[in-house]
Amino acid sequence: ALAEQLNVSRAPVREAIQILEADGLIESEPYKGKRVKPLTLKEVEELYSLREQFEAFAIRRVIEREVDVSELHTHSDAMFQAAERNDLAALNVADEAFHRSLIRLADHGLMLGFWDNLYLRIRQIMALRNSASRDLRAVAQNHPPIIAAIEKRDMILAISLISDHTRSASQIAPE
């Protein structure tokens, strides 16, 4: 049925489902088939405590190395534009791009690899958090102060802001 909806053969759909299952995103239910694995509160806490450490570490590296973070402005601006259009999907894309760029700017390949492995679950929680917010502009407004603190090389403030931002996202109750 899914292969027909996507107008592809069954083999690539089966392979994709196997990959998603190996990544822990899909689970098998006996006599029922496969389903998206629901997030637990423990998984949300674990993912977001790890995410907080990654982003704080990234900020430390970016500030210590005096990395140009101008591309973060591009993603932040895109969030505001999406919020003005009330476009949740575009806001999510820009939000994800902001945080991945922060990790990438740290120039730490191993951490970026770990981030990419956790990305689908992090994305799922970010989308839940953003959809739970009635005011998309409020989501966008979290990011400029983080950028400003990084640009001022105020490591304590930047890490405090990213930690508060990450912790607020971890307050989402999984469905």
mmCIF file of C-alpha atoms in Angstrom:
data_model
loop_
_atom_site.group_PDB
_atom_site.id
_atom_site.type_symbol
_atom_site.label_atom_id
_atom_site.label_comp_id
_atom_site.label_asym_id
_atom_site.label_seq_id
_atom_site.Cartn_x
_atom_site.Cartn_y
_atom_site.Cartn_z
ATOM 1 C CA ALA A 1 0.000 0.000 0.000
ATOM 2 C CA LEU A 2 2.764 2.465 0.889
ATOM 3 C CA ALA A 3 4.747 1.527 -2.219
ATOM 4 C CA GLU A 4 1.653 2.164 -4.333
ATOM 5 C CA GLN A 5 1.052 5.549 -2.673
ATOM 6 C CA LEU A 6 4.650 6.543 -3.381
ATOM 7 C CA ASN A 7 4.511 5.005 -6.861
ATOM 8 C CA VAL A 8 7.647 2.918 -6.270
ATOM 9 C CA SER A 9 8.387 -0.777 -6.061
ATOM 10 C CA ARG A 10 8.191 -2.596 -2.741
ATOM 11 C CA ALA A 11 11.948 -3.233 -2.413
ATOM 12 C CA PRO A 12 13.037 0.364 -1.638
ATOM 13 C CA VAL A 13 10.121 0.800 0.779
ATOM 14 C CA ARG A 14 11.081 -2.419 2.554
ATOM 15 C CA GLU A 15 14.736 -1.299 2.726
ATOM 16 C CA ALA A 16 13.752 2.129 4.094
ATOM 17 C CA ILE A 17 11.574 0.522 6.754
ATOM 18 C CA GLN A 18 14.438 -1.789 7.747
ATOM 19 C CA ILE A 19 16.772 1.206 8.108
ATOM 20 C CA LEU A 20 14.216 3.101 10.196
ATOM 21 C CA GLU A 21 13.697 0.012 12.348
ATOM 22 C CA ALA A 22 17.462 -0.364 12.853
ATOM 23 C CA ASP A 23 17.586 3.310 13.891
ATOM 24 C CA GLY A 24 14.874 2.640 16.484
ATOM 25 C CA LEU A 25 12.254 4.795 14.781
ATOM 26 C CA ILE A 26 9.946 1.962 13.750
ATOM 27 C CA GLU A 27 8.933 -1.079 15.757
ATOM 28 C CA SER A 28 7.204 -4.329 14.941
ATOM 29 C CA GLU A 29 3.927 -5.253 16.537
ATOM 30 C CA PRO A 30 3.153 -8.966 16.413
ATOM 31 C CA TYR A 31 0.239 -9.752 14.109
ATOM 32 C CA LYS A 32 -0.154 -6.063 13.225
ATOM 33 C CA GLY A 33 2.945 -4.988 11.321
ATOM 34 C CA LYS A 34 5.211 -1.995 11.696
ATOM 35 C CA ARG A 35 4.497 1.361 13.301
ATOM 36 C CA VAL A 36 6.343 4.526 14.221
ATOM 37 C CA LYS A 37 7.851 3.950 17.635
ATOM 38 C CA PRO A 38 6.338 6.413 20.103
ATOM 39 C CA LEU A 39 8.682 8.564 22.156
ATOM 40 C CA THR A 40 8.812 7.985 25.884
ATOM 41 C CA LEU A 41 9.432 10.662 28.493
ATOM 42 C CA LYS A 42 12.749 8.986 29.295
ATOM 43 C CA GLU A 43 13.845 9.138 25.641
ATOM 44 C CA VAL A 44 12.930 12.818 25.411
ATOM 45 C CA GLU A 45 14.916 13.572 28.570
ATOM 46 C CA GLU A 46 17.908 11.542 27.379
ATOM 47 C CA LEU A 47 17.927 13.042 23.893
ATOM 48 C CA TYR A 48 17.578 16.582 25.114
ATOM 49 C CA SER A 49 20.130 16.294 27.901
ATOM 50 C CA LEU A 50 22.562 15.011 25.260
ATOM 51 C CA ARG A 51 21.497 17.716 22.808
ATOM 52 C CA GLU A 52 22.109 20.364 25.479
ATOM 53 C CA GLN A 53 25.658 19.066 26.007
ATOM 54 C CA PHE A 54 26.349 18.988 22.262
ATOM 55 C CA GLU A 55 25.153 22.539 21.728
ATOM 56 C CA ALA A 56 26.961 23.916 24.802
ATOM 57 C CA PHE A 57 30.161 22.204 23.621
ATOM 58 C CA ALA A 58 29.617 23.611 20.114
ATOM 59 C CA ILE A 59 29.229 27.124 21.511
ATOM 60 C CA ARG A 60 32.445 26.754 23.520
ATOM 61 C CA ARG A 61 34.350 25.677 20.401
ATOM 62 C CA VAL A 62 32.809 28.378 18.216
ATOM 63 C CA ILE A 63 33.653 31.133 20.699
ATOM 64 C CA GLU A 64 37.147 29.834 21.471
ATOM 65 C CA ARG A 65 37.954 29.577 17.754
ATOM 66 C CA GLU A 66 36.280 32.913 16.956
ATOM 67 C CA VAL A 67 34.195 31.316 14.209
ATOM 68 C CA ASP A 68 32.026 33.529 12.012
ATOM 69 C CA VAL A 69 28.411 32.704 12.864
ATOM 70 C CA SER A 70 26.719 34.924 10.288
ATOM 71 C CA GLU A 71 24.951 31.937 8.750
ATOM 72 C CA LEU A 72 23.015 31.540 12.004
ATOM 73 C CA HIS A 73 21.390 34.905 11.230
ATOM 74 C CA THR A 74 20.144 33.491 7.920
ATOM 75 C CA HIS A 75 18.383 30.622 9.679
ATOM 76 C CA SER A 76 17.049 32.888 12.417
ATOM 77 C CA ASP A 77 15.685 35.319 9.818
ATOM 78 C CA ALA A 78 14.058 32.409 7.991
ATOM 79 C CA MET A 79 12.316 31.424 11.247
ATOM 80 C CA PHE A 80 10.868 34.925 11.620
ATOM 81 C CA GLN A 81 9.707 34.931 7.997
ATOM 82 C CA ALA A 82 8.042 31.547 8.490
ATOM 83 C CA ALA A 83 6.405 32.752 11.710
ATOM 84 C CA GLU A 84 5.023 35.815 9.912
ATOM 85 C CA ARG A 85 3.435 33.484 7.316
ATOM 86 C CA ASN A 86 2.311 31.115 10.106
ATOM 87 C CA ASP A 87 4.210 28.395 8.212
ATOM 88 C CA LEU A 88 5.072 25.738 10.782
ATOM 89 C CA ALA A 89 6.817 23.462 8.268
ATOM 90 C CA ALA A 90 9.161 26.243 7.110
ATOM 91 C CA LEU A 91 9.816 27.272 10.710
ATOM 92 C CA ASN A 92 10.785 23.691 11.574
ATOM 93 C CA VAL A 93 13.170 23.523 8.603
ATOM 94 C CA ALA A 94 14.855 26.793 9.596
ATOM 95 C CA ASP A 95 14.985 25.776 13.277
ATOM 96 C CA GLU A 96 16.647 22.473 12.398
ATOM 97 C CA ALA A 97 19.089 24.257 10.088
ATOM 98 C CA PHE A 98 20.012 26.729 12.851
ATOM 99 C CA HIS A 99 20.892 24.015 15.352
ATOM 100 C CA ARG A 100 22.684 21.772 12.849
ATOM 101 C CA SER A 101 24.702 24.768 11.648
ATOM 102 C CA LEU A 102 25.727 25.537 15.213
ATOM 103 C CA ILE A 103 26.968 21.963 15.593
ATOM 104 C CA ARG A 104 28.705 22.076 12.187
ATOM 105 C CA LEU A 105 30.396 25.419 12.959
ATOM 106 C CA ALA A 106 32.102 23.755 15.934
ATOM 107 C CA ASP A 107 34.166 21.824 13.372
ATOM 108 C CA HIS A 108 34.030 18.561 15.318
ATOM 109 C CA GLY A 109 33.336 15.706 12.905
ATOM 110 C CA LEU A 110 32.593 13.085 15.526
ATOM 111 C CA MET A 111 30.024 15.271 17.258
ATOM 112 C CA LEU A 112 28.400 16.136 13.916
ATOM 113 C CA GLY A 113 28.178 12.427 13.137
ATOM 114 C CA PHE A 114 26.477 11.731 16.465
ATOM 115 C CA TRP A 115 24.132 14.693 15.885
ATOM 116 C CA ASP A 116 23.193 13.330 12.468
ATOM 117 C CA ASN A 117 22.503 9.899 13.974
ATOM 118 C CA LEU A 118 20.166 11.445 16.558
ATOM 119 C CA TYR A 119 18.700 13.916 14.078
ATOM 120 C CA LEU A 120 15.416 12.154 13.277
ATOM 121 C CA ARG A 121 14.452 11.830 16.928
ATOM 122 C CA ILE A 122 15.571 15.376 17.731
ATOM 123 C CA ARG A 123 13.602 16.586 14.721
ATOM 124 C CA GLN A 124 10.515 14.746 15.926
ATOM 125 C CA ILE A 125 10.692 16.478 19.321
ATOM 126 C CA MET A 126 11.467 19.887 17.788
ATOM 127 C CA ALA A 127 8.419 19.552 15.531
ATOM 128 C CA LEU A 128 6.242 18.559 18.501
ATOM 129 C CA ARG A 129 7.504 21.531 20.513
ATOM 130 C CA ASN A 130 7.012 23.975 17.677
ATOM 131 C CA SER A 131 3.525 22.683 16.838
ATOM 132 C CA ALA A 132 2.548 22.967 20.503
ATOM 133 C CA SER A 133 3.459 26.640 20.463
ATOM 134 C CA ARG A 134 0.537 28.863 19.554
ATOM 135 C CA ASP A 135 2.928 31.702 18.771
ATOM 136 C CA LEU A 136 5.503 30.734 16.147
ATOM 137 C CA ARG A 137 7.134 34.134 16.560
ATOM 138 C CA ALA A 138 7.975 33.181 20.163
ATOM 139 C CA VAL A 139 9.836 30.127 18.861
ATOM 140 C CA ALA A 140 11.812 32.319 16.461
ATOM 141 C CA GLN A 141 12.592 34.885 19.180
ATOM 142 C CA ASN A 142 14.640 32.343 21.149
ATOM 143 C CA HIS A 143 17.470 32.411 18.637
ATOM 144 C CA PRO A 144 18.749 36.023 18.154
ATOM 145 C CA PRO A 145 19.881 36.352 21.805
ATOM 146 C CA ILE A 146 21.924 33.152 21.409
ATOM 147 C CA ILE A 147 23.585 34.529 18.277
ATOM 148 C CA ALA A 148 24.243 37.900 19.963
ATOM 149 C CA ALA A 149 25.884 36.241 22.966
ATOM 150 C CA ILE A 150 28.107 34.140 20.687
ATOM 151 C CA GLU A 151 29.087 37.199 18.651
ATOM 152 C CA LYS A 152 29.959 39.085 21.864
ATOM 153 C CA ARG A 153 32.038 36.044 22.874
ATOM 154 C CA ASP A 154 30.033 35.830 26.102
ATOM 155 C CA MET A 155 30.407 32.111 26.637
ATOM 156 C CA ILE A 156 28.554 31.967 29.959
ATOM 157 C CA LEU A 157 25.511 33.802 28.595
ATOM 158 C CA ALA A 158 25.492 31.897 25.282
ATOM 159 C CA ILE A 159 25.652 28.525 27.036
ATOM 160 C CA SER A 160 22.999 29.606 29.537
ATOM 161 C CA LEU A 161 20.678 30.695 26.699
ATOM 162 C CA ILE A 162 21.150 27.531 24.644
ATOM 163 C CA SER A 163 20.663 25.391 27.763
ATOM 164 C CA ASP A 164 17.439 27.211 28.680
ATOM 165 C CA HIS A 165 16.242 26.907 25.088
ATOM 166 C CA THR A 166 17.011 23.187 24.967
ATOM 167 C CA ARG A 167 15.422 22.511 28.361
ATOM 168 C CA SER A 168 12.232 24.301 27.284
ATOM 169 C CA ALA A 169 12.011 21.969 24.308
ATOM 170 C CA SER A 170 12.433 18.916 26.511
ATOM 171 C CA GLN A 171 9.233 19.830 28.387
ATOM 172 C CA ILE A 172 7.169 18.380 25.526
ATOM 173 C CA ALA A 173 5.151 15.352 26.527
ATOM 174 C CA PRO A 174 5.488 12.699 23.818
ATOM 175 C CA GLU A 175 2.339 11.421 22.199
#
